[in-house]
Tab-separated table of C-alpha atoms in Angstrom:
chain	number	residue	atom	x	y	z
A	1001	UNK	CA	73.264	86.089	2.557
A	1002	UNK	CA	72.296	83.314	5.403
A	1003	UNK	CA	73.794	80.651	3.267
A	1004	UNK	CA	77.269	83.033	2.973
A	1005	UNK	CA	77.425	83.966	6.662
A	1006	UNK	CA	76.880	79.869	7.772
A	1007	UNK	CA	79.395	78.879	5.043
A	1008	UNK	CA	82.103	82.226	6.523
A	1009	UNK	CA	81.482	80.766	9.791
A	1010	UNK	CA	81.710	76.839	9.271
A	1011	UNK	CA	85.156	77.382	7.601
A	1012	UNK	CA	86.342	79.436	10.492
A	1013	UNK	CA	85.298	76.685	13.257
A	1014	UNK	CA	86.980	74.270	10.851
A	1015	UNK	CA	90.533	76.430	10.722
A	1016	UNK	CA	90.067	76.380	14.076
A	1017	UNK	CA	89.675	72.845	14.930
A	1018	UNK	CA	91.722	71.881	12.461
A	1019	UNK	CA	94.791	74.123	14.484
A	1020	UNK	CA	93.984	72.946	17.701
A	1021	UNK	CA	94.018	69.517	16.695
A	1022	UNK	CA	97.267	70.003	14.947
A	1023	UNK	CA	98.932	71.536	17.930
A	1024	UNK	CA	97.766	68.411	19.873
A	1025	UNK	CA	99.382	66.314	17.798
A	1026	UNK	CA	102.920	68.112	17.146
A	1027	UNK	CA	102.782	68.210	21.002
A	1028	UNK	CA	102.349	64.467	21.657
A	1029	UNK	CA	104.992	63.545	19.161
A	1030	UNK	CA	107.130	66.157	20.985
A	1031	UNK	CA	106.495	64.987	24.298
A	1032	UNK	CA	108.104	61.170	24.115
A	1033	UNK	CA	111.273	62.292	22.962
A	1034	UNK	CA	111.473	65.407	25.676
A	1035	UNK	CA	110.212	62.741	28.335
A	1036	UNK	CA	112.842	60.073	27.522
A	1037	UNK	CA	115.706	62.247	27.510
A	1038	UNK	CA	114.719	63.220	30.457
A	1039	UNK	CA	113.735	59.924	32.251
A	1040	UNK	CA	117.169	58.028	31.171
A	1041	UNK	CA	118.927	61.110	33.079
A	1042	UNK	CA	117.046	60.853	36.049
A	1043	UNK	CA	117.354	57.205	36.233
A	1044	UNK	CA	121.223	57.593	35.373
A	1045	UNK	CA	121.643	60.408	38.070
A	1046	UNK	CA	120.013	57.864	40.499
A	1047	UNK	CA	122.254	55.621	39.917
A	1048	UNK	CA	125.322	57.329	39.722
A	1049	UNK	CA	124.479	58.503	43.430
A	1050	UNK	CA	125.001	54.687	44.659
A	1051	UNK	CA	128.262	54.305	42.850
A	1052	UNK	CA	131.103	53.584	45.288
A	1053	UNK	CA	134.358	55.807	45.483
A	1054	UNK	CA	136.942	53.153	45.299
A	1055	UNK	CA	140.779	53.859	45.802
A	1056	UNK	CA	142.852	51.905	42.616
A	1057	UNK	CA	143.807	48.256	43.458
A	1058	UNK	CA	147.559	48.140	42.946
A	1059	UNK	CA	146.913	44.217	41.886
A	1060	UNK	CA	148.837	42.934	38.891
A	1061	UNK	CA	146.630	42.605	35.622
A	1062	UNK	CA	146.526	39.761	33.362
A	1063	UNK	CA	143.875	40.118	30.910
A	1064	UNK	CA	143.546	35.903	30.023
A	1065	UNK	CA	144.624	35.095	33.558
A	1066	UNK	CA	141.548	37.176	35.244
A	1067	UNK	CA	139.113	38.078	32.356
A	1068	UNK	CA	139.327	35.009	30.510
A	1069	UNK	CA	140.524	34.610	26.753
A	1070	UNK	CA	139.063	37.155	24.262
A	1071	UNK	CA	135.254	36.899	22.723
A	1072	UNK	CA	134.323	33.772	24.065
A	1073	UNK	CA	130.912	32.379	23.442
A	1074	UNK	CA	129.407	33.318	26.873
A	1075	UNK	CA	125.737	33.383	25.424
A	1076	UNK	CA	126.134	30.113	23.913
A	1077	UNK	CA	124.658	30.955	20.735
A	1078	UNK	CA	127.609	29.317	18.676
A	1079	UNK	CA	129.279	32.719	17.709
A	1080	UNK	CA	132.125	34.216	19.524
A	1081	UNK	CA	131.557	37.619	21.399
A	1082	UNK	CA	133.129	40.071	18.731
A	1083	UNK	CA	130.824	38.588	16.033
A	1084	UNK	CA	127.760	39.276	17.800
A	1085	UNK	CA	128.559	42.687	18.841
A	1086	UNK	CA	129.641	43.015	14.822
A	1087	UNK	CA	126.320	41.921	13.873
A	1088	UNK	CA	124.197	43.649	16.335
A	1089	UNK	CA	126.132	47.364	15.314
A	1090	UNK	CA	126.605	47.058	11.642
A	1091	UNK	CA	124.587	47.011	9.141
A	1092	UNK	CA	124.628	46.330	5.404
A	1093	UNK	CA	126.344	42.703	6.430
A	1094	UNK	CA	127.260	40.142	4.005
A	1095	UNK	CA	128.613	36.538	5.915
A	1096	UNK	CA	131.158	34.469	5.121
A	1097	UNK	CA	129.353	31.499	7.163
A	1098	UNK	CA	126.463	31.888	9.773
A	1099	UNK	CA	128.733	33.487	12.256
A	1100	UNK	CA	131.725	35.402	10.692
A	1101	UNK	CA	131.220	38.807	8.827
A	1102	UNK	CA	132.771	39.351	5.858
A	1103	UNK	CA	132.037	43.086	4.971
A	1104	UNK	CA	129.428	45.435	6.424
A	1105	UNK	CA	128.651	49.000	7.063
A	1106	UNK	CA	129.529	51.075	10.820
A	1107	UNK	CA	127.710	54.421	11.531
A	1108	UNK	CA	130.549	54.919	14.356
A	1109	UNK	CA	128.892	56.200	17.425
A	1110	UNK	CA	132.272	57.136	19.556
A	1111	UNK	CA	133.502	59.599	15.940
A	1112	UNK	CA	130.159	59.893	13.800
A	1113	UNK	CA	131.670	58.667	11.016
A	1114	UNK	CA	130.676	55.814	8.503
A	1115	UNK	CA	132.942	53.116	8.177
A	1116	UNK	CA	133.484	50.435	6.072
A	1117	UNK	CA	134.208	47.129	7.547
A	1118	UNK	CA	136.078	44.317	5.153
A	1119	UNK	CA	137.402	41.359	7.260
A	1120	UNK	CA	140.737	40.372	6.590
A	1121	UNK	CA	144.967	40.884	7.479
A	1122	UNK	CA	145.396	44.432	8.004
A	1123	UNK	CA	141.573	45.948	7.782
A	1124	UNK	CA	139.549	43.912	10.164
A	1125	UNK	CA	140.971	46.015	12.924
A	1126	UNK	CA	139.478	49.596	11.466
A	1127	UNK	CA	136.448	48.538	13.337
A	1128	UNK	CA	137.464	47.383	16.676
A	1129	UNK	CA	135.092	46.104	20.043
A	1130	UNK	CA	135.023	48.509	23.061
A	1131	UNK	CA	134.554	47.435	26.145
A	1132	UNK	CA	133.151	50.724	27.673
A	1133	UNK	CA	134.332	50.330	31.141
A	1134	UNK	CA	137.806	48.987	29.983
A	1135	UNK	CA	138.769	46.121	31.895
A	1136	UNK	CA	141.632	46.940	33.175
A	1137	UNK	CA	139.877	50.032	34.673
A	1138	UNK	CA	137.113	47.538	36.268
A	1139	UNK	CA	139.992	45.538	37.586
A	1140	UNK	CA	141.441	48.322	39.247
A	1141	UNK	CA	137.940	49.329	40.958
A	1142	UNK	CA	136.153	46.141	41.817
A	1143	UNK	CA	136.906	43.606	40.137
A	1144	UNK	CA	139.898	42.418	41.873
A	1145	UNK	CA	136.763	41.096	44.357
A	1146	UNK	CA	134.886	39.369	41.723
A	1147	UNK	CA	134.224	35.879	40.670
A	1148	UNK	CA	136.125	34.518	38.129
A	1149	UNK	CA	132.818	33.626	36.042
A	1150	UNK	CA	132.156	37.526	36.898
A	1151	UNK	CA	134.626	39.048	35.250
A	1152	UNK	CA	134.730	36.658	31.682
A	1153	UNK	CA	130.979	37.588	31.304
A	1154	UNK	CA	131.848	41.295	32.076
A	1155	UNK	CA	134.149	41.190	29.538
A	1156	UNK	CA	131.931	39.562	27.157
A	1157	UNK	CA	128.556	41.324	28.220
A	1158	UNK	CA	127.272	43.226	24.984
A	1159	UNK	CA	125.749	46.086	27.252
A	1160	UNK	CA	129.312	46.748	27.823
A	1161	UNK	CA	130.711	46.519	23.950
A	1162	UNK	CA	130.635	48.897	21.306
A	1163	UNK	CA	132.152	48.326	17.636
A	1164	UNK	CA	134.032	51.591	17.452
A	1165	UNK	CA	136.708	53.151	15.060
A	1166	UNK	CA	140.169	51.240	15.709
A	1167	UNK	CA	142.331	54.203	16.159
A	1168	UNK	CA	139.702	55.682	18.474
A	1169	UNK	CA	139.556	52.898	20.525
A	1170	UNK	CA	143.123	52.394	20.887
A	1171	UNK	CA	143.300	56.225	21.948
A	1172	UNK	CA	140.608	55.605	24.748
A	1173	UNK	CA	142.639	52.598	25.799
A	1174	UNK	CA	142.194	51.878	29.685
A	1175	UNK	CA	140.509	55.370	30.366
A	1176	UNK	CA	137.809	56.220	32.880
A	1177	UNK	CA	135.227	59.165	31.209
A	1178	UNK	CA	137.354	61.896	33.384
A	1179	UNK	CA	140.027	61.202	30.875
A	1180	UNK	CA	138.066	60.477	27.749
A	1181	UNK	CA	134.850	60.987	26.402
A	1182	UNK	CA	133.511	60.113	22.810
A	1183	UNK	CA	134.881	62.920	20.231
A	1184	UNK	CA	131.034	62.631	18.996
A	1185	UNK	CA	129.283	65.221	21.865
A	1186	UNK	CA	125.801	64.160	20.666
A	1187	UNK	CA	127.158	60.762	22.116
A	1188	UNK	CA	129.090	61.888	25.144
A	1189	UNK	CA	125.258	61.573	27.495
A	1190	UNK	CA	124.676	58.192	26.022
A	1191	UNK	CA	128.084	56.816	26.635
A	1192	UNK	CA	127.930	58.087	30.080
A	1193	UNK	CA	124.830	56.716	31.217
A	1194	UNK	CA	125.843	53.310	29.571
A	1195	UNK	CA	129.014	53.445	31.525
A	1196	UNK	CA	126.823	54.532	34.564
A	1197	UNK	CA	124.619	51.499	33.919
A	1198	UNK	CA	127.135	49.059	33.510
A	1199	UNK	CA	129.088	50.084	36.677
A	1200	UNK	CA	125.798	50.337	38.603
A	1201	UNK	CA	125.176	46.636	38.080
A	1202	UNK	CA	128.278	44.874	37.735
A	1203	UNK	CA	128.947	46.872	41.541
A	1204	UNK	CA	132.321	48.463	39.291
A	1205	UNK	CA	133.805	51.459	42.042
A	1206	UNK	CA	134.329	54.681	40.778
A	1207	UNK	CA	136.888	57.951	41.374
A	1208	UNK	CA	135.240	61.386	42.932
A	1209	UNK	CA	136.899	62.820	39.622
A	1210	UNK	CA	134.881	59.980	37.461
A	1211	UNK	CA	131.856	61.060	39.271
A	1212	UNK	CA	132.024	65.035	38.680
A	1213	UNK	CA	132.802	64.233	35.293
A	1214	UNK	CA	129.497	62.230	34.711
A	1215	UNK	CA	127.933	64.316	36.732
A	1216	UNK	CA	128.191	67.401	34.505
A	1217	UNK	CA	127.955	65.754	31.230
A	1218	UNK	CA	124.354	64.816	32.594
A	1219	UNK	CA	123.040	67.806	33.693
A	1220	UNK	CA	123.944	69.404	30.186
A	1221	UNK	CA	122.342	66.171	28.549
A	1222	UNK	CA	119.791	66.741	25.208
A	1223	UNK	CA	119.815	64.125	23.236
A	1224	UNK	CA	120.231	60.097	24.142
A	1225	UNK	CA	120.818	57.499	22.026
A	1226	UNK	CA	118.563	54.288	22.766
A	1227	UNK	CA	118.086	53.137	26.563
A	1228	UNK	CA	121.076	52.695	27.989
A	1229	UNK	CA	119.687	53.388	31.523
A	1230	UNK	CA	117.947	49.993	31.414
A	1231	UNK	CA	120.399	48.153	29.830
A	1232	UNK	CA	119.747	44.471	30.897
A	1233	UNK	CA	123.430	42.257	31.725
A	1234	UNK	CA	124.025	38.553	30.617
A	1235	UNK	CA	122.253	36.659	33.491
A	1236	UNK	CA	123.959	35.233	36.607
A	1237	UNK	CA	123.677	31.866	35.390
A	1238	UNK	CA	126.025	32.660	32.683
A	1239	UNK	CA	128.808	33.133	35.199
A	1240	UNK	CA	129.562	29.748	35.428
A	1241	UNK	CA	129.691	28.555	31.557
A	1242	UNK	CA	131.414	31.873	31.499
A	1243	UNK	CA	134.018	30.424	34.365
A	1244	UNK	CA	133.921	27.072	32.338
A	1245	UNK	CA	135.180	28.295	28.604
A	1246	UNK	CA	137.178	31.357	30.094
């Protein structure tokens, strides 16, 4: 009868430990995810407090003549800009040489959709490079200021490029996120924060619309993609091989 009781009783302690130690560890695997979300938010809102309300420039654009020619190899790695930003978003790649794609795989961010990339005359542009804060939309709040070794590594800067869905891109065009947001909402916080980031550091103005806009998609934020609250830019010494090859 001892023997029974001990054994009744050692199995219960066990259960017991055995629960507690479980609910430990379902909490500290909860914990980093609730903790980032929240930490790229409050960074982002911290940020988005210092951003400047700009009035537009009325300054005539010319995308070569102030951003430099398209995909240049700012980084100096001896691929052009739209290849990188291919090879750091797709997966599944197969090369045609060390630098051009030739096929690969997009899990589209801005849509959620998969999409299957195949260089060549009329399906290379399915997948298609983002610039987040569009250029035109940086010229128009800041950039007008800027140096021209600036503005070719802002337009070449991967924290500021996505690969995206060509028609989706194309319907974004030169809008700021109070006229467009991702049609993905598990993406809309991430895209904001990244646009946050980017504008934060490059010094890129912003409207009191933009900034309500952000504003609100942050405070209803629950899931984040990645980091982009500490996104790190192309370094200022890139500026001038940037000005140099622009």
């Amino acid at each position: 009868m001892r023997a029974t009781g001990f054994k009744s009783v050692f199995i219960a302690t066990l259960v017991v430990a055995l629960s507690a130690s479980m609910s430990a560890t379902t909490a500290q695997s909860l914990e980093p995810r609730v903790s980032a979300v929240g930490k790229q938010v409050a960074a982002a809102k911290s940020m988005l407090k210092k951003l400047v309300i700009l009035q537009a420039s009325s300054a005539d654009y010319d995308r070569t003549g102030q951003f430099g020619d398209a995909w240049v190899d700012v980084d100096n790695d001896g691929c052009d800009t739209r290849n990188d930003i291919l090879e750091r978003d797709l997966t599944k790649e197969v090369y045609k040489d060390s630098c051009l794609i030739a096929t690969g795989v997009l899990k589209d961010p801005y849509t959620g959709r998969t999409i299957n990339f195949v260089r060549g005359v009329g399906t290379s542009t399915k997948v298609q490079i983002d610039h987040v804060i569009p250029l035109h939309l940086a010229w128009q709040y800041g950039a007008t200021k800027w140096s021209f070794g600036k503005r070719v590594a802002f337009a070449n800067d991967p924290i500021n490029l996505i690969a995206t869905d060509g028609p989706t891109n194309g319907q974004k065009s030169d809008s700021g996120p109070d006229e467009w947001l991702p049609p993905n909402k598990s993406y809309q916080c991430t895209y904001v924060i990244r646009f946050i980031r980017v504008a934060y550091l490059y010094k890129v103005g912003v409207t009191s619309r933009m900034k309500s806009t952000m504003s609100r998609t942050l405070n209803s934020c629950t899931k984040v993609v990645g980091s982009p609250a500490t996104l790190t830019p192309l370094s200022r010494a890139s500026w001038d091989r940037a000005a140099a090859i622009g």
